[in-house]
């Protein structure tokens, strides 16, 4: 909508028509919806899977497949992308779920702390933050889904009419993990497709994605040695998501993304503070009267990504 006035006029007009399927109910916050749903109790008693619980949390927190800037977010759960066999009984196989992706590598902890403590915005507008990028945004979703339409076309539009530089494309699962561990500017989490859709890993449309600096062509995504095929990767990755280790520790990641470590002092202590405009309610678009400034702010929010609604406090 162009402004709040137009939005409210359209809203009132639709309700004046008395649509037969409209449910008139008192507005409830996402946190209230979750509490009343009983989903967490079902998950704790393992009546629903980890995958289903995460999908429900994403949905209640406002994440949707229809908005790339608020796409469902899932965790990196493994840390072993080099072994010939995936050992789900070994705790070292798994990513530390109590730490954000930005400090999965414990050697970066002091660097991230210092960045937060030393940052000062002279204008007083921008709050301190640990990360200038976000774990879920439109560019990240298109990065992963590059090989599937309509995401291919959207990726090309984002890159000014061409594919991104080959070495920056999603060409290898092991390399993506290595980059996450070594590159302080990469904090991307995963998307649900990593747990159910082998198609996005295969270059079934035979797109010409260029060549790496090492000389190899970018084609289907390179998989870990423990995966015999894209289908095998998805099967084992889903099995890992439902493993005892992840079931015992998934709440730690949920605390970071949907819970009490998302904001406030707990987020600071957890090294989990992102750029201010990614948080719900941090920017009041309706208060921005200049149309140009409003569009610039909206674009900034869409580019940076958005943190889900907080479901647990």
Short mmCIF file of N, CA, C and O in Angstrom, two decimals, residues 29-155:
data_model
loop_
_atom_site.label_atom_id
_atom_site.label_comp_id
_atom_site.label_asym_id
_atom_site.label_seq_id
_atom_site.Cartn_x
_atom_site.Cartn_y
_atom_site.Cartn_z
N UNK A 29 -1.20 -12.19 19.24
CA UNK A 29 0.20 -12.12 18.82
C UNK A 29 0.67 -13.51 18.41
O UNK A 29 0.09 -14.52 18.81
N UNK A 30 1.74 -13.59 17.61
CA UNK A 30 2.30 -14.90 17.26
C UNK A 30 2.64 -15.75 18.48
O UNK A 30 2.40 -16.96 18.49
N UNK A 31 3.17 -15.11 19.51
CA UNK A 31 3.51 -15.86 20.73
C UNK A 31 2.27 -16.46 21.37
O UNK A 31 2.28 -17.61 21.85
N UNK A 32 1.16 -15.70 21.38
CA UNK A 32 -0.08 -16.21 21.94
C UNK A 32 -0.64 -17.36 21.10
O UNK A 32 -1.14 -18.36 21.63
N UNK A 33 -0.54 -17.22 19.78
CA UNK A 33 -1.00 -18.28 18.88
C UNK A 33 -0.24 -19.58 19.16
O UNK A 33 -0.83 -20.66 19.18
N UNK A 34 1.07 -19.45 19.34
CA UNK A 34 1.88 -20.64 19.61
C UNK A 34 1.49 -21.28 20.93
O UNK A 34 1.33 -22.50 21.02
N UNK A 35 1.31 -20.47 21.96
CA UNK A 35 0.96 -21.01 23.28
C UNK A 35 -0.37 -21.76 23.22
O UNK A 35 -0.51 -22.84 23.81
N UNK A 36 -1.32 -21.21 22.51
CA UNK A 36 -2.64 -21.82 22.45
C UNK A 36 -2.69 -23.03 21.52
O UNK A 36 -3.62 -23.83 21.60
N UNK A 37 -1.70 -23.16 20.65
CA UNK A 37 -1.69 -24.27 19.69
C UNK A 37 -1.33 -25.60 20.31
O UNK A 37 -1.70 -26.66 19.80
N UNK A 38 -0.56 -25.56 21.40
CA UNK A 38 -0.10 -26.80 22.03
C UNK A 38 1.01 -27.50 21.27
O UNK A 38 1.38 -28.63 21.60
N UNK A 39 1.57 -26.84 20.27
CA UNK A 39 2.60 -27.46 19.43
C UNK A 39 3.86 -27.81 20.21
O UNK A 39 4.44 -28.88 20.01
N UNK A 40 4.27 -26.91 21.08
CA UNK A 40 5.52 -27.15 21.81
C UNK A 40 5.40 -28.39 22.70
O UNK A 40 6.33 -29.20 22.79
N UNK A 41 4.26 -28.54 23.35
CA UNK A 41 4.05 -29.72 24.19
C UNK A 41 4.10 -31.00 23.34
O UNK A 41 4.69 -32.01 23.73
N UNK A 42 3.48 -30.95 22.16
CA UNK A 42 3.51 -32.11 21.27
C UNK A 42 4.94 -32.43 20.85
O UNK A 42 5.34 -33.59 20.77
N UNK A 43 5.72 -31.36 20.57
CA UNK A 43 7.11 -31.56 20.13
C UNK A 43 7.95 -32.14 21.27
O UNK A 43 8.74 -33.07 21.06
N UNK A 44 7.79 -31.60 22.46
CA UNK A 44 8.55 -32.08 23.62
C UNK A 44 8.31 -33.57 23.84
O UNK A 44 9.22 -34.33 24.16
N UNK A 45 7.07 -34.00 23.64
CA UNK A 45 6.71 -35.41 23.83
C UNK A 45 6.91 -36.22 22.54
O UNK A 45 6.49 -37.38 22.47
N UNK A 46 7.56 -35.58 21.55
CA UNK A 46 7.93 -36.22 20.27
C UNK A 46 6.72 -36.80 19.54
O UNK A 46 6.80 -37.85 18.90
N UNK A 47 5.62 -36.06 19.61
CA UNK A 47 4.44 -36.44 18.84
C UNK A 47 4.47 -35.81 17.45
O UNK A 47 3.69 -36.20 16.58
N UNK A 48 5.33 -34.80 17.27
CA UNK A 48 5.59 -34.25 15.94
C UNK A 48 7.10 -34.19 15.74
O UNK A 48 7.87 -34.11 16.70
N UNK A 49 7.52 -34.23 14.51
CA UNK A 49 8.95 -34.28 14.20
C UNK A 49 9.61 -32.92 14.37
O UNK A 49 8.94 -31.88 14.44
N UNK A 50 10.94 -32.92 14.40
CA UNK A 50 11.68 -31.67 14.45
C UNK A 50 11.39 -30.82 13.23
O UNK A 50 11.24 -29.60 13.32
N UNK A 51 11.32 -31.46 12.07
CA UNK A 51 11.04 -30.72 10.84
C UNK A 51 9.68 -30.04 10.92
O UNK A 51 9.54 -28.85 10.62
N UNK A 52 8.66 -30.80 11.31
CA UNK A 52 7.31 -30.23 11.37
C UNK A 52 7.23 -29.11 12.40
O UNK A 52 6.56 -28.09 12.17
N UNK A 53 7.91 -29.26 13.51
CA UNK A 53 7.88 -28.22 14.54
C UNK A 53 8.54 -26.94 14.03
O UNK A 53 8.00 -25.84 14.21
N UNK A 54 9.67 -27.08 13.36
CA UNK A 54 10.34 -25.90 12.81
C UNK A 54 9.48 -25.21 11.76
O UNK A 54 9.43 -23.97 11.70
N UNK A 55 8.81 -25.99 10.92
CA UNK A 55 7.94 -25.39 9.92
C UNK A 55 6.79 -24.64 10.58
O UNK A 55 6.42 -23.53 10.15
N UNK A 56 6.23 -25.20 11.63
CA UNK A 56 5.13 -24.54 12.34
C UNK A 56 5.62 -23.25 13.01
O UNK A 56 4.94 -22.23 12.98
N UNK A 57 6.79 -23.30 13.62
CA UNK A 57 7.35 -22.09 14.24
C UNK A 57 7.56 -21.00 13.19
O UNK A 57 7.24 -19.82 13.42
N UNK A 58 8.11 -21.39 12.05
CA UNK A 58 8.32 -20.42 10.97
C UNK A 58 7.01 -19.78 10.54
O UNK A 58 6.92 -18.56 10.37
N UNK A 59 6.00 -20.61 10.36
CA UNK A 59 4.71 -20.10 9.89
C UNK A 59 4.08 -19.15 10.90
O UNK A 59 3.63 -18.04 10.54
N UNK A 60 4.07 -19.54 12.16
CA UNK A 60 3.48 -18.69 13.19
C UNK A 60 4.28 -17.40 13.35
O UNK A 60 3.71 -16.33 13.63
N UNK A 61 5.59 -17.45 13.11
CA UNK A 61 6.44 -16.27 13.24
C UNK A 61 6.43 -15.39 11.98
O UNK A 61 7.19 -14.43 11.89
N UNK A 62 5.55 -15.73 11.03
CA UNK A 62 5.40 -14.87 9.87
C UNK A 62 6.26 -15.22 8.67
O UNK A 62 6.30 -14.47 7.70
N UNK A 63 6.94 -16.36 8.72
CA UNK A 63 7.77 -16.77 7.58
C UNK A 63 6.90 -17.46 6.55
O UNK A 63 5.97 -18.21 6.89
N UNK A 64 7.20 -17.24 5.28
CA UNK A 64 6.37 -17.79 4.22
C UNK A 64 7.19 -18.00 2.95
O UNK A 64 8.11 -17.23 2.66
N UNK A 65 6.82 -19.02 2.18
CA UNK A 65 7.46 -19.27 0.89
C UNK A 65 7.13 -18.15 -0.11
O UNK A 65 7.77 -18.05 -1.16
N UNK A 66 6.13 -17.33 0.19
CA UNK A 66 5.69 -16.28 -0.73
C UNK A 66 6.48 -14.98 -0.61
O UNK A 66 6.22 -14.03 -1.34
N UNK A 67 7.41 -14.92 0.33
CA UNK A 67 8.19 -13.69 0.55
C UNK A 67 9.64 -14.07 0.77
O UNK A 67 10.00 -14.64 1.80
N UNK A 68 10.49 -13.76 -0.19
CA UNK A 68 11.90 -14.15 -0.10
C UNK A 68 12.61 -13.47 1.07
O UNK A 68 13.59 -14.01 1.58
N UNK A 69 12.13 -12.31 1.48
CA UNK A 69 12.77 -11.62 2.61
C UNK A 69 12.31 -12.16 3.95
O UNK A 69 12.88 -11.81 4.99
N UNK A 70 11.26 -13.00 3.92
CA UNK A 70 10.79 -13.65 5.16
C UNK A 70 10.58 -15.14 4.90
O UNK A 70 9.59 -15.73 5.33
N UNK A 71 11.54 -15.73 4.23
CA UNK A 71 11.47 -17.15 3.86
C UNK A 71 11.70 -18.00 5.12
O UNK A 71 12.41 -17.60 6.04
N UNK A 72 11.10 -19.19 5.17
CA UNK A 72 11.36 -20.07 6.32
C UNK A 72 12.85 -20.31 6.51
O UNK A 72 13.59 -20.49 5.53
N UNK A 73 13.29 -20.31 7.75
CA UNK A 73 14.71 -20.48 8.06
C UNK A 73 14.90 -21.77 8.86
O UNK A 73 14.14 -22.06 9.78
N UNK A 74 15.92 -22.53 8.46
CA UNK A 74 16.28 -23.79 9.13
C UNK A 74 17.76 -23.74 9.49
O UNK A 74 18.54 -22.99 8.88
N UNK A 75 18.19 -24.55 10.46
CA UNK A 75 19.58 -24.47 10.91
C UNK A 75 20.54 -25.36 10.13
O UNK A 75 20.16 -26.44 9.64
N UNK A 76 21.78 -24.90 10.02
CA UNK A 76 22.87 -25.84 9.74
C UNK A 76 22.92 -26.77 10.95
O UNK A 76 22.99 -26.31 12.09
N UNK A 77 22.91 -28.07 10.72
CA UNK A 77 22.92 -28.98 11.86
C UNK A 77 24.17 -29.85 11.92
O UNK A 77 24.49 -30.39 12.98
N UNK A 78 24.87 -29.97 10.79
CA UNK A 78 26.06 -30.83 10.74
C UNK A 78 27.33 -30.01 10.65
O UNK A 78 27.33 -28.87 10.18
N UNK A 79 28.42 -30.61 11.11
CA UNK A 79 29.74 -30.00 10.97
C UNK A 79 30.69 -30.91 10.20
O UNK A 79 31.84 -30.54 9.98
N UNK A 80 30.21 -32.07 9.79
CA UNK A 80 31.05 -33.04 9.09
C UNK A 80 30.59 -33.18 7.64
O UNK A 80 29.56 -33.79 7.35
N UNK A 81 31.38 -32.59 6.75
CA UNK A 81 31.09 -32.69 5.32
C UNK A 81 32.28 -33.28 4.56
O UNK A 81 32.43 -33.08 3.36
N UNK A 82 33.13 -34.02 5.29
CA UNK A 82 34.33 -34.59 4.68
C UNK A 82 34.45 -36.10 4.85
O UNK A 82 35.19 -36.75 4.11
N UNK A 83 33.73 -36.68 5.80
CA UNK A 83 33.86 -38.12 6.06
C UNK A 83 33.17 -38.96 4.99
O UNK A 83 32.22 -38.52 4.34
N UNK A 84 33.65 -40.18 4.85
CA UNK A 84 33.02 -41.11 3.91
C UNK A 84 31.71 -41.64 4.47
O UNK A 84 30.80 -41.99 3.72
N UNK A 85 31.61 -41.69 5.80
CA UNK A 85 30.39 -42.18 6.44
C UNK A 85 29.95 -41.18 7.49
O UNK A 85 30.75 -40.66 8.27
N UNK A 86 28.66 -40.90 7.53
CA UNK A 86 28.10 -39.95 8.49
C UNK A 86 27.75 -40.68 9.78
O UNK A 86 26.90 -41.57 9.80
N UNK A 87 28.41 -40.29 10.86
CA UNK A 87 28.22 -40.95 12.16
C UNK A 87 27.32 -40.09 13.04
O UNK A 87 27.78 -39.13 13.67
N UNK A 88 26.05 -40.43 13.12
CA UNK A 88 25.10 -39.65 13.90
C UNK A 88 25.16 -39.95 15.39
O UNK A 88 24.44 -39.35 16.18
N UNK A 89 26.03 -40.88 15.78
CA UNK A 89 26.23 -41.17 17.20
C UNK A 89 27.40 -40.38 17.80
O UNK A 89 27.63 -40.44 19.00
N UNK A 90 28.10 -39.65 16.94
CA UNK A 90 29.26 -38.87 17.37
C UNK A 90 28.86 -37.40 17.52
O UNK A 90 28.50 -36.76 16.53
N UNK A 91 28.92 -36.83 18.72
CA UNK A 91 28.54 -35.43 18.91
C UNK A 91 29.35 -34.47 18.05
O UNK A 91 28.85 -33.38 17.68
N UNK A 92 30.60 -34.83 17.71
CA UNK A 92 31.43 -33.95 16.89
C UNK A 92 30.93 -33.84 15.46
O UNK A 92 31.38 -32.98 14.70
N UNK A 93 30.01 -34.70 15.09
CA UNK A 93 29.41 -34.64 13.75
C UNK A 93 28.53 -33.41 13.59
O UNK A 93 28.31 -32.93 12.47
N UNK A 94 28.08 -32.84 14.70
CA UNK A 94 27.05 -31.81 14.65
C UNK A 94 27.59 -30.41 14.90
O UNK A 94 28.57 -30.22 15.61
N UNK A 95 26.91 -29.45 14.35
CA UNK A 95 27.20 -28.03 14.57
C UNK A 95 26.79 -27.65 16.00
O UNK A 95 25.79 -28.16 16.51
N UNK A 96 27.53 -26.78 16.67
CA UNK A 96 27.10 -26.31 18.00
C UNK A 96 25.85 -25.44 17.87
O UNK A 96 25.94 -24.28 17.46
N UNK A 97 24.72 -25.99 18.21
CA UNK A 97 23.45 -25.30 17.98
C UNK A 97 23.20 -24.15 18.96
O UNK A 97 22.28 -23.36 18.76
N UNK A 98 24.02 -24.05 19.99
CA UNK A 98 23.83 -22.96 20.95
C UNK A 98 24.51 -21.67 20.51
O UNK A 98 24.34 -20.64 21.15
N UNK A 99 25.28 -21.73 19.41
CA UNK A 99 25.96 -20.53 18.92
C UNK A 99 25.42 -20.11 17.57
O UNK A 99 25.13 -20.95 16.71
N UNK A 100 25.30 -18.79 17.33
CA UNK A 100 24.88 -18.32 16.00
C UNK A 100 25.92 -18.72 14.95
O UNK A 100 27.08 -19.01 15.28
N UNK A 101 25.51 -18.72 13.69
CA UNK A 101 26.43 -19.10 12.62
C UNK A 101 27.68 -18.22 12.59
O UNK A 101 28.75 -18.67 12.21
N UNK A 102 27.54 -16.97 13.01
CA UNK A 102 28.67 -16.05 12.97
C UNK A 102 29.81 -16.43 13.89
O UNK A 102 30.94 -15.99 13.70
N UNK A 103 29.52 -17.26 14.90
CA UNK A 103 30.57 -17.70 15.83
C UNK A 103 30.57 -19.22 15.95
O UNK A 103 30.95 -19.76 17.00
N UNK A 104 30.16 -19.91 14.90
CA UNK A 104 30.33 -21.36 14.88
C UNK A 104 31.80 -21.68 15.07
O UNK A 104 32.18 -22.61 15.76
N UNK A 105 32.65 -20.87 14.42
CA UNK A 105 34.09 -20.96 14.63
C UNK A 105 34.42 -20.19 15.91
O UNK A 105 34.34 -18.96 15.94
N UNK A 106 34.77 -20.91 16.97
CA UNK A 106 34.99 -20.26 18.27
C UNK A 106 36.13 -19.24 18.23
O UNK A 106 36.21 -18.35 19.08
N UNK A 107 37.00 -19.33 17.22
CA UNK A 107 38.12 -18.39 17.11
C UNK A 107 37.63 -16.98 16.76
O UNK A 107 38.38 -16.01 16.90
N UNK A 108 36.38 -16.86 16.30
CA UNK A 108 35.86 -15.55 15.90
C UNK A 108 35.11 -14.86 17.05
O UNK A 108 34.65 -13.73 16.89
N UNK A 109 34.99 -15.52 18.18
CA UNK A 109 34.18 -14.98 19.27
C UNK A 109 34.69 -13.61 19.73
O UNK A 109 33.92 -12.64 19.85
N UNK A 110 35.97 -13.50 20.00
CA UNK A 110 36.53 -12.23 20.49
C UNK A 110 36.40 -11.13 19.45
O UNK A 110 36.14 -9.97 19.79
N UNK A 111 36.59 -11.48 18.19
CA UNK A 111 36.45 -10.50 17.11
C UNK A 111 35.03 -9.94 17.05
O UNK A 111 34.82 -8.74 16.91
N UNK A 112 34.06 -10.83 17.17
CA UNK A 112 32.65 -10.41 17.11
C UNK A 112 32.30 -9.56 18.33
O UNK A 112 31.58 -8.56 18.23
N UNK A 113 32.79 -9.95 19.50
CA UNK A 113 32.56 -9.17 20.72
C UNK A 113 33.12 -7.76 20.57
O UNK A 113 32.46 -6.77 20.90
N UNK A 114 34.34 -7.66 20.06
CA UNK A 114 35.00 -6.36 19.91
C UNK A 114 34.25 -5.46 18.94
O UNK A 114 34.10 -4.25 19.17
N UNK A 115 33.77 -6.05 17.85
CA UNK A 115 33.01 -5.27 16.87
C UNK A 115 31.79 -4.63 17.52
O UNK A 115 31.49 -3.45 17.29
N UNK A 116 31.11 -5.39 18.34
CA UNK A 116 29.91 -4.88 19.00
C UNK A 116 30.26 -3.77 20.00
O UNK A 116 29.64 -2.70 20.01
N UNK A 117 31.26 -4.03 20.80
CA UNK A 117 31.61 -3.09 21.86
C UNK A 117 32.18 -1.79 21.33
O UNK A 117 31.99 -0.72 21.93
N UNK A 118 32.86 -1.84 20.19
CA UNK A 118 33.52 -0.65 19.66
C UNK A 118 32.65 0.17 18.73
O UNK A 118 33.00 1.30 18.38
N UNK A 119 31.50 -0.36 18.32
CA UNK A 119 30.66 0.36 17.37
C UNK A 119 29.93 1.51 18.03
O UNK A 119 29.34 1.37 19.10
N UNK A 120 29.95 2.67 17.39
CA UNK A 120 29.18 3.82 17.85
C UNK A 120 28.66 4.56 16.62
O UNK A 120 29.44 4.89 15.72
N UNK A 121 27.37 4.82 16.59
CA UNK A 121 26.77 5.60 15.51
C UNK A 121 26.63 7.04 15.97
O UNK A 121 25.86 7.32 16.90
N UNK A 122 27.35 7.96 15.33
CA UNK A 122 27.29 9.37 15.76
C UNK A 122 25.88 9.94 15.73
O UNK A 122 25.55 10.83 16.52
N UNK A 123 25.02 9.44 14.82
CA UNK A 123 23.67 9.96 14.71
C UNK A 123 22.75 9.41 15.79
O UNK A 123 21.67 9.95 16.03
N UNK A 124 23.17 8.30 16.41
CA UNK A 124 22.35 7.68 17.44
C UNK A 124 21.20 6.85 16.90
O UNK A 124 20.36 6.37 17.68
N UNK A 125 21.13 6.68 15.59
CA UNK A 125 20.02 5.94 14.97
C UNK A 125 20.28 4.43 15.01
O UNK A 125 19.39 3.63 15.30
N UNK A 126 21.51 4.04 14.72
CA UNK A 126 21.84 2.62 14.58
C UNK A 126 22.38 2.08 15.90
O UNK A 126 23.38 2.57 16.44
N UNK A 127 21.71 1.07 16.41
CA UNK A 127 22.15 0.41 17.64
C UNK A 127 23.37 -0.47 17.37
O UNK A 127 23.66 -0.85 16.23
N UNK A 128 24.06 -0.83 18.43
CA UNK A 128 25.20 -1.74 18.31
C UNK A 128 24.73 -3.08 17.73
O UNK A 128 23.60 -3.51 17.97
N UNK A 129 25.59 -3.74 16.98
CA UNK A 129 25.24 -5.04 16.41
C UNK A 129 26.50 -5.88 16.24
O UNK A 129 27.61 -5.36 16.12
N UNK A 130 26.31 -7.18 16.22
CA UNK A 130 27.42 -8.11 16.00
C UNK A 130 27.65 -8.38 14.52
O UNK A 130 28.77 -8.61 14.09
N UNK A 131 26.55 -8.37 13.74
CA UNK A 131 26.64 -8.76 12.33
C UNK A 131 25.92 -7.75 11.45
O UNK A 131 24.78 -7.39 11.72
N UNK A 132 26.59 -7.34 10.39
CA UNK A 132 25.99 -6.41 9.43
C UNK A 132 25.20 -7.11 8.35
O UNK A 132 24.54 -6.47 7.53
N UNK A 133 25.30 -8.44 8.30
CA UNK A 133 24.48 -9.23 7.39
C UNK A 133 23.54 -10.10 8.23
O UNK A 133 23.63 -10.12 9.45
N UNK A 134 22.64 -10.82 7.53
CA UNK A 134 21.61 -11.56 8.25
C UNK A 134 21.62 -13.02 7.85
O UNK A 134 22.08 -13.37 6.75
N UNK A 135 21.10 -13.87 8.72
CA UNK A 135 21.09 -15.31 8.44
C UNK A 135 20.01 -15.73 7.45
O UNK A 135 20.01 -16.86 6.97
N UNK A 136 19.08 -14.82 7.13
CA UNK A 136 18.02 -15.15 6.18
C UNK A 136 17.59 -13.90 5.43
O UNK A 136 17.06 -12.96 6.03
N UNK A 137 17.85 -13.88 4.14
CA UNK A 137 17.40 -12.78 3.30
C UNK A 137 17.15 -13.28 1.88
O UNK A 137 17.42 -14.43 1.55
N UNK A 138 16.61 -12.40 1.05
CA UNK A 138 16.22 -12.80 -0.31
C UNK A 138 17.41 -13.30 -1.11
O UNK A 138 17.33 -14.31 -1.81
N UNK A 139 18.54 -12.61 -1.00
CA UNK A 139 19.73 -13.01 -1.77
C UNK A 139 20.19 -14.40 -1.35
O UNK A 139 20.64 -15.19 -2.19
N UNK A 140 20.10 -14.70 -0.06
CA UNK A 140 20.51 -16.01 0.43
C UNK A 140 19.62 -17.13 -0.07
O UNK A 140 20.10 -18.21 -0.44
N UNK A 141 18.32 -16.88 -0.13
CA UNK A 141 17.38 -17.88 -0.65
C UNK A 141 17.67 -18.15 -2.12
O UNK A 141 17.73 -19.31 -2.56
N UNK A 142 17.86 -17.08 -2.89
CA UNK A 142 18.15 -17.23 -4.32
C UNK A 142 19.51 -17.89 -4.54
O UNK A 142 19.70 -18.60 -5.53
N UNK A 143 20.43 -17.67 -3.63
CA UNK A 143 21.74 -18.31 -3.69
C UNK A 143 21.58 -19.83 -3.65
O UNK A 143 22.17 -20.56 -4.46
N UNK A 144 20.74 -20.32 -2.75
CA UNK A 144 20.55 -21.76 -2.62
C UNK A 144 19.70 -22.35 -3.75
O UNK A 144 19.95 -23.47 -4.20
N UNK A 145 18.68 -21.61 -4.20
CA UNK A 145 17.72 -22.15 -5.16
C UNK A 145 18.03 -21.74 -6.59
O UNK A 145 17.14 -21.78 -7.46
N UNK A 146 19.26 -21.39 -6.83
CA UNK A 146 19.71 -20.90 -8.13
C UNK A 146 19.30 -21.79 -9.31
O UNK A 146 18.98 -21.30 -10.39
N UNK A 147 19.27 -23.09 -9.13
CA UNK A 147 19.07 -24.03 -10.24
C UNK A 147 17.60 -24.30 -10.55
O UNK A 147 17.31 -25.04 -11.49
N UNK A 148 16.70 -23.75 -9.77
CA UNK A 148 15.27 -23.99 -9.98
C UNK A 148 14.56 -22.69 -10.35
O UNK A 148 14.77 -21.65 -9.71
N UNK A 149 13.70 -22.76 -11.37
CA UNK A 149 12.82 -21.63 -11.66
C UNK A 149 11.66 -21.62 -10.66
O UNK A 149 11.26 -22.67 -10.16
N UNK A 150 11.11 -20.43 -10.34
CA UNK A 150 11.43 -19.11 -10.89
C UNK A 150 12.62 -18.42 -10.23
O UNK A 150 12.93 -17.28 -10.53
N UNK A 151 13.30 -19.15 -9.33
CA UNK A 151 14.39 -18.52 -8.57
C UNK A 151 15.58 -18.20 -9.47
O UNK A 151 16.31 -17.24 -9.20
N UNK A 152 15.77 -18.98 -10.53
CA UNK A 152 16.85 -18.69 -11.47
C UNK A 152 16.67 -17.30 -12.07
O UNK A 152 17.59 -16.48 -12.09
N UNK A 153 15.46 -17.05 -12.55
CA UNK A 153 15.17 -15.75 -13.16
C UNK A 153 15.31 -14.62 -12.15
O UNK A 153 15.86 -13.56 -12.44
N UNK A 154 14.82 -14.85 -10.94
CA UNK A 154 14.93 -13.83 -9.89
C UNK A 154 16.39 -13.57 -9.53
O UNK A 154 16.79 -12.42 -9.28
N UNK A 155 17.20 -14.63 -9.50
CA UNK A 155 18.63 -14.48 -9.24
C UNK A 155 19.29 -13.63 -10.32
O UNK A 155 20.09 -12.73 -10.02
#
